[in-house]
CSV table of C-alpha atoms in Angstrom, one decimal:
chain,number,residue,atom,x,y,z
E,11,GLY,CA,52.3,99.5,136.6
E,12,GLN,CA,55.6,101.0,137.4
E,13,ASN,CA,57.0,100.5,140.9
E,14,ILE,CA,60.1,101.4,142.8
E,15,ASP,CA,60.6,100.1,146.3
E,16,GLN,CA,63.0,101.2,149.0
E,17,PRO,CA,62.9,101.1,152.8
E,18,THR,CA,61.2,104.0,154.4
E,19,GLU,CA,63.7,104.6,157.1
E,20,MET,CA,67.1,103.3,158.2
E,21,THR,CA,69.3,104.2,161.2
E,22,ALA,CA,73.1,103.9,161.3
E,23,THR,CA,76.0,105.0,163.5
E,24,GLU,CA,78.5,107.6,162.7
E,25,GLY,CA,81.6,106.1,161.1
E,26,ALA,CA,79.8,102.9,160.1
E,27,ILE,CA,78.6,101.6,156.7
E,28,VAL,CA,75.1,101.5,155.5
E,29,GLN,CA,73.5,99.9,152.4
E,30,ILE,CA,70.2,101.3,151.0
E,31,ASN,CA,68.4,98.9,148.7
E,32,CYS,CA,66.1,99.7,145.8
E,33,THR,CA,64.1,97.3,143.6
E,34,TYR,CA,62.3,98.4,140.5
E,35,GLN,CA,59.7,97.3,138.0
E,36,THR,CA,59.4,99.7,135.1
E,37,SER,CA,58.4,99.7,131.5
E,38,GLY,CA,61.9,99.8,130.0
E,39,PHE,CA,65.1,100.9,131.6
E,40,ASN,CA,67.4,103.7,130.7
E,41,GLY,CA,69.4,104.1,133.8
E,42,LEU,CA,69.1,104.2,137.6
E,43,PHE,CA,69.9,107.3,139.7
E,44,TRP,CA,70.5,107.9,143.3
E,45,TYR,CA,69.8,111.4,144.7
E,46,GLN,CA,70.3,112.8,148.2
E,47,GLN,CA,67.6,115.2,149.6
E,48,HIS,CA,67.8,117.2,152.8
E,49,ALA,CA,64.5,118.4,154.2
E,50,GLY,CA,63.2,121.4,152.4
E,51,GLU,CA,65.8,121.3,149.7
E,52,ALA,CA,66.0,120.1,146.1
E,53,PRO,CA,67.6,116.7,145.5
E,54,THR,CA,71.2,116.5,144.6
E,55,PHE,CA,72.6,114.0,142.2
E,56,LEU,CA,74.8,111.2,143.7
E,57,SER,CA,75.2,108.5,141.1
E,58,TYR,CA,74.1,106.9,137.9
E,59,ASN,CA,74.2,103.3,136.8
E,60,VAL,CA,73.1,102.0,133.4
E,61,LEU,CA,75.3,98.9,133.2
E,62,ASP,CA,75.6,96.1,135.8
E,63,GLY,CA,78.2,96.4,138.4
E,64,LEU,CA,79.5,98.8,141.0
E,65,GLU,CA,80.3,102.4,140.6
E,66,GLU,CA,82.4,104.0,143.2
E,67,LYS,CA,82.6,107.7,144.0
E,68,GLY,CA,84.5,108.5,147.2
E,69,ARG,CA,82.5,107.4,150.2
E,70,PHE,CA,79.5,106.5,148.1
E,71,SER,CA,79.1,103.5,145.8
E,72,SER,CA,76.1,102.3,143.8
E,73,PHE,CA,75.5,98.9,142.4
E,74,LEU,CA,73.1,97.7,139.7
E,75,SER,CA,71.8,94.3,138.6
E,76,ARG,CA,69.4,94.8,135.7
E,77,SER,CA,68.4,91.1,135.6
E,78,LYS,CA,67.2,91.4,139.2
E,79,GLY,CA,65.8,94.8,138.9
E,80,TYR,CA,67.9,95.7,141.9
E,81,SER,CA,70.3,98.5,143.0
E,82,TYR,CA,71.9,99.6,146.3
E,83,LEU,CA,73.6,102.7,147.5
E,84,LEU,CA,76.5,102.0,149.9
E,85,LEU,CA,77.6,104.8,152.2
E,86,LYS,CA,80.9,104.4,154.0
E,87,GLU,CA,82.5,106.3,156.9
E,88,LEU,CA,79.1,107.8,157.8
E,89,GLN,CA,79.1,111.4,158.9
E,90,MET,CA,76.3,113.3,160.6
E,91,LYS,CA,75.8,115.4,157.5
E,92,ASP,CA,74.8,112.2,155.7
E,93,SER,CA,71.5,112.3,157.5
E,94,ALA,CA,69.0,112.9,154.7
E,95,SER,CA,66.6,111.1,152.4
E,96,TYR,CA,68.0,109.0,149.6
E,97,LEU,CA,65.9,108.8,146.5
E,98,CYS,CA,66.2,106.0,143.9
E,99,ALA,CA,64.9,106.8,140.4
E,100,VAL,CA,64.7,104.9,137.2
E,101,LYS,CA,64.4,106.3,133.7
E,102,ASP,CA,61.9,104.3,131.8
E,103,SER,CA,61.5,103.6,128.1
E,104,ASN,CA,60.2,107.1,127.6
E,105,TYR,CA,63.2,108.6,129.4
E,106,GLN,CA,60.9,109.7,132.2
E,107,LEU,CA,62.2,109.6,135.7
E,108,ILE,CA,60.2,107.3,138.0
E,109,TRP,CA,60.9,108.1,141.7
E,110,GLY,CA,60.9,105.8,144.7
E,111,ALA,CA,59.4,107.1,147.9
E,112,GLY,CA,62.9,107.7,149.4
E,113,THR,CA,64.7,106.3,152.4
E,114,LYS,CA,65.2,108.5,155.4
E,115,LEU,CA,68.6,107.8,156.8
E,116,ILE,CA,69.2,108.8,160.4
E,117,ILE,CA,72.8,108.9,161.7
E,118,LYS,CA,73.4,108.6,165.4
E,119,PRO,CA,76.6,109.6,167.1
N,24,GLY,CA,77.1,126.7,140.7
N,25,ALA,CA,73.4,126.1,140.1
N,26,VAL,CA,72.5,125.3,136.5
N,27,VAL,CA,68.7,125.7,137.2
N,28,SER,CA,67.4,128.6,139.1
N,29,GLN,CA,64.0,128.6,140.7
N,30,HIS,CA,62.2,131.6,142.1
N,31,PRO,CA,60.8,132.4,144.7
N,32,SER,CA,62.2,130.0,147.2
N,33,TRP,CA,59.2,130.4,149.4
N,34,VAL,CA,55.9,132.2,149.2
N,35,ILE,CA,52.8,132.7,151.4
N,36,CYS,CA,49.6,133.6,149.7
N,37,LYS,CA,45.9,134.0,150.6
N,38,SER,CA,43.3,131.5,149.4
N,39,GLY,CA,41.9,132.4,146.0
N,40,THR,CA,45.0,134.2,144.8
N,41,SER,CA,47.4,133.0,142.1
N,42,VAL,CA,51.1,132.4,142.5
N,43,LYS,CA,53.7,132.2,139.7
N,44,ILE,CA,56.9,130.2,140.1
N,45,GLU,CA,59.8,130.6,137.7
N,46,CYS,CA,62.4,128.1,136.6
N,47,ARG,CA,65.3,129.3,134.5
N,48,SER,CA,68.1,127.2,133.0
N,49,LEU,CA,71.4,129.0,133.3
N,50,ASP,CA,74.1,128.8,130.6
N,51,PHE,CA,72.1,126.2,128.6
N,52,GLN,CA,68.9,125.9,126.7
N,53,ALA,CA,66.2,123.6,128.0
N,54,THR,CA,63.5,122.5,125.5
N,55,THR,CA,62.0,120.4,128.2
N,56,MET,CA,61.5,121.1,131.9
N,57,PHE,CA,59.8,119.1,134.5
N,58,TRP,CA,57.6,120.3,137.4
N,59,TYR,CA,57.3,118.2,140.5
N,60,ARG,CA,55.3,118.5,143.7
N,61,GLN,CA,56.4,117.0,147.0
N,62,PHE,CA,54.3,116.8,150.1
N,63,PRO,CA,55.9,116.4,153.5
N,64,LYS,CA,57.6,113.0,154.0
N,65,GLN,CA,56.5,111.9,150.5
N,66,SER,CA,58.4,111.4,147.3
N,67,LEU,CA,58.6,113.7,144.3
N,68,MET,CA,55.5,113.5,142.1
N,69,LEU,CA,55.8,114.6,138.5
N,70,MET,CA,53.0,117.1,137.7
N,71,ALA,CA,53.8,118.0,134.2
N,72,THR,CA,56.4,118.2,131.4
N,73,SER,CA,56.9,121.7,130.0
N,74,ASN,CA,57.8,121.9,126.4
N,75,GLU,CA,59.2,125.0,124.7
N,76,GLY,CA,56.9,126.3,122.1
N,77,SER,CA,54.1,123.8,122.7
N,78,LYS,CA,51.6,122.8,125.3
N,79,ALA,CA,52.7,121.2,128.5
N,80,THR,CA,52.0,117.5,129.1
N,81,TYR,CA,50.1,116.9,132.4
N,82,GLU,CA,50.2,113.8,134.5
N,83,GLN,CA,47.0,112.1,135.3
N,84,GLY,CA,45.0,113.7,138.0
N,85,VAL,CA,46.8,117.1,137.6
N,86,GLU,CA,44.4,119.9,136.7
N,87,LYS,CA,45.8,121.8,133.8
N,88,ASP,CA,43.5,124.8,134.3
N,89,LYS,CA,44.7,125.1,137.9
N,90,PHE,CA,48.4,124.6,137.3
N,91,LEU,CA,49.2,126.7,134.3
N,92,ILE,CA,52.5,126.1,132.6
N,93,ASN,CA,54.2,128.3,130.1
N,94,HIS,CA,57.5,127.6,128.4
N,95,ALA,CA,57.9,130.7,126.4
N,96,SER,CA,61.6,130.6,125.8
N,97,LEU,CA,64.4,128.1,125.8
N,98,THR,CA,65.6,129.2,129.3
N,99,LEU,CA,62.4,129.9,131.1
N,100,SER,CA,59.4,127.9,132.3
N,101,THR,CA,56.7,129.1,134.7
N,102,LEU,CA,54.2,127.4,136.8
N,103,THR,CA,51.2,129.4,138.0
N,104,VAL,CA,49.0,128.0,140.7
N,105,THR,CA,45.6,129.6,140.1
N,106,SER,CA,43.0,130.2,142.8
N,107,ALA,CA,45.2,128.6,145.4
N,108,HIS,CA,43.7,126.6,148.3
N,109,PRO,CA,45.4,125.4,151.5
N,110,GLU,CA,45.6,121.9,150.0
N,111,ASP,CA,47.9,123.3,147.3
N,112,SER,CA,50.5,124.1,150.0
N,113,SER,CA,53.5,122.0,149.1
N,114,PHE,CA,57.1,122.0,147.9
N,115,TYR,CA,57.3,122.6,144.1
N,116,ILE,CA,60.5,121.8,142.3
N,117,CYS,CA,61.5,122.1,138.6
N,118,SER,CA,64.2,120.3,136.8
N,119,ALA,CA,65.8,120.2,133.4
N,120,PRO,CA,68.0,117.7,131.7
N,121,THR,CA,71.3,119.3,130.6
N,122,PRO,CA,72.4,118.8,127.0
N,123,ALA,CA,75.9,118.0,128.1
N,124,ARG,CA,74.8,115.2,130.4
N,125,GLU,CA,71.6,113.8,129.1
N,126,THR,CA,71.5,111.3,131.8
N,127,GLU,CA,71.2,113.7,134.6
N,128,ALA,CA,68.5,116.1,135.7
N,129,PHE,CA,69.4,119.2,137.6
N,130,PHE,CA,66.9,120.7,140.0
N,131,GLY,CA,65.9,124.2,140.9
N,132,GLN,CA,66.1,125.2,144.6
N,133,GLY,CA,62.4,124.4,145.1
N,134,THR,CA,59.6,126.7,146.1
N,135,ARG,CA,57.8,126.3,149.4
N,136,LEU,CA,54.2,127.4,148.9
N,137,THR,CA,51.9,128.0,151.9
N,138,VAL,CA,48.3,129.0,151.2
N,139,VAL,CA,46.5,130.5,154.2
Protein backbone atom coordinates (compact mmCIF):
# COMPACT_ATOMS: atom_id res chain seq x y z
CA GLY A 1 0.00 0.00 0.00
CA GLN A 2 0.90 3.62 -0.15
CA ASN A 3 2.15 5.30 2.97
CA ILE A 4 3.41 8.69 4.04
CA ASP A 5 4.82 9.20 7.52
CA GLN A 6 5.49 12.41 9.35
CA PRO A 7 5.61 13.25 13.06
CA THR A 8 2.28 14.04 14.65
CA GLU A 9 3.40 17.08 16.58
CA MET A 10 6.49 19.21 17.10
CA THR A 11 7.25 22.16 19.35
CA ALA A 12 9.77 24.90 18.68
CA THR A 13 10.72 28.32 19.99
CA GLU A 14 10.10 31.62 18.26
CA GLY A 15 13.17 32.67 16.28
CA ALA A 16 14.58 29.15 16.13
CA ILE A 17 14.82 26.60 13.31
CA VAL A 18 12.73 23.44 12.95
CA GLN A 19 12.92 20.53 10.53
CA ILE A 20 9.83 18.44 9.75
CA ASN A 21 10.58 15.08 8.21
CA CYS A 22 8.48 13.06 5.80
CA THR A 23 9.10 9.54 4.50
CA TYR A 24 7.03 7.98 1.78
CA GLN A 25 6.33 4.70 0.04
CA THR A 26 4.15 5.17 -3.01
CA SER A 27 3.41 3.47 -6.30
CA GLY A 28 5.41 5.77 -8.50
CA PHE A 29 6.59 9.29 -7.85
CA ASN A 30 5.72 12.49 -9.65
CA GLY A 31 6.70 15.06 -7.10
CA LEU A 32 6.46 15.85 -3.41
CA PHE A 33 4.58 18.80 -1.97
CA TRP A 34 4.50 20.61 1.32
CA TYR A 35 1.39 22.50 2.35
CA GLN A 36 0.60 24.62 5.38
CA GLN A 37 -2.84 24.37 6.94
CA HIS A 38 -4.23 26.53 9.72
CA ALA A 39 -7.12 25.06 11.68
CA GLY A 40 -10.41 25.35 9.83
CA GLU A 41 -8.79 26.61 6.65
CA ALA A 42 -7.79 25.06 3.35
CA PRO A 43 -4.14 24.09 2.81
CA THR A 44 -1.85 26.59 1.15
CA PHE A 45 1.01 25.54 -1.10
CA LEU A 46 4.53 25.91 0.26
CA SER A 47 6.91 23.95 -1.93
CA TYR A 48 7.35 21.33 -4.61
CA ASN A 49 10.28 18.96 -5.17
CA VAL A 50 10.61 16.53 -8.03
CA LEU A 51 14.41 16.29 -8.25
CA ASP A 52 16.84 15.49 -5.46
CA GLY A 53 18.20 18.40 -3.55
CA LEU A 54 17.24 21.49 -1.64
CA GLU A 55 14.74 24.10 -2.76
CA GLU A 56 14.91 27.36 -0.85
CA LYS A 57 12.13 29.90 -0.69
CA GLY A 58 12.63 32.62 1.87
CA ARG A 59 12.42 31.28 5.39
CA PHE A 60 11.23 27.90 4.12
CA SER A 61 13.35 25.22 2.42
CA SER A 62 12.41 21.74 1.28
CA PHE A 63 14.73 18.83 0.61
CA LEU A 64 14.16 15.62 -1.32
CA SER A 65 16.00 12.33 -1.63
CA ARG A 66 14.11 10.05 -4.00
CA SER A 67 16.40 7.06 -3.38
CA LYS A 68 15.62 7.24 0.33
CA GLY A 69 11.95 8.15 -0.04
CA TYR A 70 12.61 11.08 2.23
CA SER A 71 11.92 14.78 2.41
CA TYR A 72 12.11 17.50 4.99
CA LEU A 73 10.71 20.98 5.38
CA LEU A 74 13.02 23.44 7.12
CA LEU A 75 11.56 26.54 8.71
CA LYS A 76 13.96 29.29 9.83
CA GLU A 77 13.46 32.33 12.03
CA LEU A 78 10.24 30.90 13.35
CA GLN A 79 7.36 33.27 13.93
CA MET A 80 4.24 32.73 16.00
CA LYS A 81 2.17 32.75 12.82
CA ASP A 82 4.03 29.62 11.68
CA SER A 83 2.00 27.64 14.21
CA ALA A 84 -0.02 25.37 11.93
CA SER A 85 -0.18 21.88 10.51
CA TYR A 86 2.29 21.00 7.77
CA LEU A 87 1.17 18.42 5.26
CA CYS A 88 3.47 16.32 3.13
CA ALA A 89 1.92 14.94 -0.07
CA VAL A 90 3.25 12.83 -2.92
CA LYS A 91 1.89 12.51 -6.44
CA ASP A 92 1.89 8.87 -7.39
CA SER A 93 2.14 7.22 -10.80
CA ASN A 94 -1.49 8.16 -11.50
CA TYR A 95 -0.75 11.79 -10.59
CA GLN A 96 -2.98 11.43 -7.59
CA LEU A 97 -1.98 13.27 -4.42
CA ILE A 98 -1.37 10.98 -1.45
CA TRP A 99 -1.46 12.92 1.81
CA GLY A 100 0.42 12.44 5.04
CA ALA A 101 -1.45 12.90 8.30
CA GLY A 102 0.20 16.26 8.90
CA THR A 103 2.54 17.59 11.57
CA LYS A 104 1.12 20.05 14.05
CA LEU A 105 3.79 22.64 14.78
CA ILE A 106 3.51 24.59 18.01
CA ILE A 107 5.60 27.73 18.37
CA LYS A 108 6.34 28.98 21.86
CA PRO A 109 7.56 32.48 22.70
CA GLY B 1 -6.46 36.07 -5.26
CA ALA B 2 -8.18 32.73 -4.94
CA VAL B 3 -8.24 30.63 -8.08
CA VAL B 4 -10.76 28.16 -6.69
CA SER B 5 -13.87 29.43 -4.96
CA GLN B 6 -15.94 27.19 -2.70
CA HIS B 7 -19.35 28.01 -1.30
CA PRO B 8 -20.72 28.02 1.34
CA SER B 9 -17.89 28.34 3.84
CA TRP B 10 -20.07 26.88 6.57
CA VAL B 11 -23.51 25.34 6.83
CA ILE B 12 -25.66 23.86 9.56
CA CYS B 13 -28.44 21.52 8.55
CA LYS B 14 -30.89 19.12 10.14
CA SER B 15 -30.52 15.37 9.96
CA GLY B 16 -32.17 13.94 6.88
CA THR B 17 -31.80 17.03 4.73
CA SER B 18 -29.45 17.52 1.78
CA VAL B 19 -26.68 20.07 1.40
CA LYS B 20 -25.04 21.24 -1.80
CA ILE B 21 -21.48 22.56 -1.90
CA GLU B 22 -20.17 24.38 -4.95
CA CYS B 23 -16.63 24.59 -6.21
CA ARG B 24 -15.76 27.01 -9.00
CA SER B 25 -12.52 27.52 -10.84
CA LEU B 26 -11.87 31.19 -11.49
CA ASP B 27 -10.16 32.34 -14.68
CA PHE B 28 -9.33 28.83 -15.81
CA GLN B 29 -11.08 25.66 -16.90
CA ALA B 30 -10.87 22.59 -14.73
CA THR B 31 -11.73 19.30 -16.37
CA THR B 32 -10.91 17.59 -13.10
CA MET B 33 -11.69 18.57 -9.54
CA PHE B 34 -11.05 16.72 -6.33
CA TRP B 35 -13.27 16.52 -3.29
CA TYR B 36 -11.74 15.91 0.12
CA ARG B 37 -13.11 15.42 3.59
CA GLN B 38 -11.17 16.21 6.74
CA PHE B 39 -12.22 15.25 10.25
CA PRO B 40 -10.74 17.16 13.21
CA LYS B 41 -7.05 16.51 13.75
CA GLN B 42 -6.93 14.19 10.76
CA SER B 43 -5.46 14.49 7.30
CA LEU B 44 -7.23 15.20 4.07
CA MET B 45 -9.04 12.16 2.71
CA LEU B 46 -9.83 12.05 -0.98
CA MET B 47 -13.50 11.24 -1.50
CA ALA B 48 -13.87 11.43 -5.22
CA THR B 49 -12.52 12.83 -8.45
CA SER B 50 -14.96 14.92 -10.42
CA ASN B 51 -14.67 14.77 -14.20
CA GLU B 52 -16.35 17.26 -16.49
CA GLY B 53 -18.89 15.56 -18.73
CA SER B 54 -18.57 12.13 -17.18
CA LYS B 55 -19.23 10.26 -13.97
CA ALA B 56 -17.17 10.96 -10.92
CA THR B 57 -14.68 8.42 -9.64
CA TYR B 58 -15.24 7.55 -6.00
CA GLU B 59 -12.68 6.27 -3.55
CA GLN B 60 -13.23 2.99 -1.82
CA GLY B 61 -15.67 3.25 1.04
CA VAL B 62 -17.32 6.45 -0.20
CA GLU B 63 -21.01 6.02 -0.97
CA LYS B 64 -21.70 7.53 -4.36
CA ASP B 65 -25.45 7.61 -3.73
CA LYS B 66 -24.91 9.64 -0.61
CA PHE B 67 -22.29 12.03 -1.94
CA LEU B 68 -23.57 13.12 -5.32
CA ILE B 69 -21.06 14.86 -7.54
CA ASN B 70 -21.91 16.81 -10.64
CA HIS B 71 -19.35 18.45 -12.91
CA ALA B 72 -21.65 20.06 -15.41
CA SER B 73 -19.28 22.69 -16.75
CA LEU B 74 -15.57 23.34 -17.02
CA THR B 75 -15.68 25.76 -14.12
CA LEU B 76 -18.16 24.21 -11.70
CA SER B 77 -18.32 21.05 -9.68
CA THR B 78 -20.88 20.39 -6.96
CA LEU B 79 -20.99 17.95 -4.06
CA THR B 80 -24.39 17.16 -2.57
CA VAL B 81 -24.52 15.41 0.76
CA THR B 82 -27.88 13.63 0.71
CA SER B 83 -29.85 12.62 3.79
CA ALA B 84 -27.16 14.06 6.00
CA HIS B 85 -26.46 12.56 9.41
CA PRO B 86 -24.40 13.92 12.31
CA GLU B 87 -21.50 11.64 11.36
CA ASP B 88 -21.29 13.51 8.05
CA SER B 89 -20.27 16.62 9.97
CA SER B 90 -16.82 17.45 8.67
CA PHE B 91 -14.69 19.93 6.73
CA TYR B 92 -15.14 19.44 2.99
CA ILE B 93 -12.57 20.88 0.58
CA CYS B 94 -12.35 20.91 -3.18
CA SER B 95 -9.27 21.40 -5.28
CA ALA B 96 -8.35 21.70 -8.92
CA PRO B 97 -5.04 21.48 -10.74
CA THR B 98 -4.33 24.63 -12.71
CA PRO B 99 -3.37 24.30 -16.35
CA ALA B 100 -0.53 26.76 -15.97
CA ARG B 101 1.09 24.84 -13.17
CA GLU B 102 0.14 21.22 -13.48
CA THR B 103 2.20 20.33 -10.51
CA GLU B 104 0.18 22.31 -8.07
CA ALA B 105 -3.34 21.97 -6.77
CA PHE B 106 -5.23 25.01 -5.55
CA PHE B 107 -7.85 24.58 -2.91
CA GLY B 108 -11.20 26.12 -2.26
CA GLN B 109 -11.78 27.79 1.08
CA GLY B 110 -13.43 24.69 2.49
CA THR B 111 -16.94 24.12 3.84
CA ARG B 112 -17.60 23.35 7.48
CA LEU B 113 -20.70 21.14 7.58
CA THR B 114 -22.49 20.57 10.87
CA VAL B 115 -25.46 18.23 10.91
CA VAL B 116 -27.70 18.53 13.97
